[in-house]
Amino acid sequence: FPVRESPPPPSQAAKRSAASRVLRSREVSEIMNERKSRSAATSLHEIAWNQRYNELVEYKRLNGDCLVPQTYKPNKKLGYWVMQQRRQYRLQSDGKRSSLDGRVGAKRKQLLDEIGFVWRATRTARRLCLPLNNEDNEREEFKCDISSSSDFEGYMVERSNELSDDEKRRIWLK
């Protein structure tokens, strides 16, 4: 049998090239795994979004509107979700990145529009207001309707000279 000569040892450049191929192969593998996990997360996100949407449809069937309070006791997640949809809408309106951007976001927005979703809800909760004085020249608390934050801020500016710091603090915190 003829004796074969062993091949010459690989050069440093060849070693680096082989190592770089292995590294690139690992990088590709990591990128693919990352995409798979992102895809799984996206589908979980999609499942959660669809679940909240269906809960909102049921809420509308029962209540006649989509005005879910943020602190909706029977379903706190729904109240929070509705708040987040409005936040995403504001971001989009301000030209910032939003989950309502793109094809999926446009479809979600369309679904919400179709059921009469209110994108900009005004505050209708009652705030604590204080009259100047009653007949006995003492301050008394009563409820008044202030339908938006700008109305409330106007009220506070109007009354700022008449109220003590403690009264102002108490009103803001209510």
PDB file of N, CA, C and O in Angstrom, residues 4-10:
ATOM      1  N   ARG A   4       0.388   7.373   2.467  1.00  0.00           N
ATOM      2  CA  ARG A   4      -0.159   8.713   2.217  1.00  0.00           C
ATOM      3  C   ARG A   4       0.505   9.705   3.140  1.00  0.00           C
ATOM      4  O   ARG A   4       0.735   9.440   4.302  1.00  0.00           O
ATOM      5  N   GLU A   5       0.724  10.798   2.583  1.00  0.00           N
ATOM      6  CA  GLU A   5       1.264  11.860   3.413  1.00  0.00           C
ATOM      7  C   GLU A   5       0.097  12.542   4.098  1.00  0.00           C
ATOM      8  O   GLU A   5      -0.976  12.722   3.525  1.00  0.00           O
ATOM      9  N   SER A   6       0.282  12.899   5.329  1.00  0.00           N
ATOM     10  CA  SER A   6      -0.786  13.612   6.033  1.00  0.00           C
ATOM     11  C   SER A   6      -0.870  15.031   5.480  1.00  0.00           C
ATOM     12  O   SER A   6       0.138  15.597   5.066  1.00  0.00           O
ATOM     13  N   PRO A   7      -2.060  15.567   5.462  1.00  0.00           N
ATOM     14  CA  PRO A   7      -2.184  16.911   4.920  1.00  0.00           C
ATOM     15  C   PRO A   7      -1.446  17.904   5.801  1.00  0.00           C
ATOM     16  O   PRO A   7      -1.260  17.663   6.994  1.00  0.00           O
ATOM     17  N   PRO A   8      -1.035  18.967   5.190  1.00  0.00           N
ATOM     18  CA  PRO A   8      -0.304  19.962   5.986  1.00  0.00           C
ATOM     19  C   PRO A   8      -1.233  20.538   7.071  1.00  0.00           C
ATOM     20  O   PRO A   8      -2.443  20.562   6.903  1.00  0.00           O
ATOM     21  N   PRO A   9      -0.692  20.965   8.200  1.00  0.00           N
ATOM     22  CA  PRO A   9      -1.538  21.539   9.252  1.00  0.00           C
ATOM     23  C   PRO A   9      -2.238  22.792   8.724  1.00  0.00           C
ATOM     24  O   PRO A   9      -1.697  23.525   7.903  1.00  0.00           O
ATOM     25  N   PRO A  10      -3.488  23.020   9.201  1.00  0.00           N
ATOM     26  CA  PRO A  10      -4.210  24.180   8.697  1.00  0.00           C
ATOM     27  C   PRO A  10      -3.531  25.471   9.128  1.00  0.00           C
ATOM     28  O   PRO A  10      -2.967  25.554  10.204  1.00  0.00           O
TER      29      PRO A  10
END
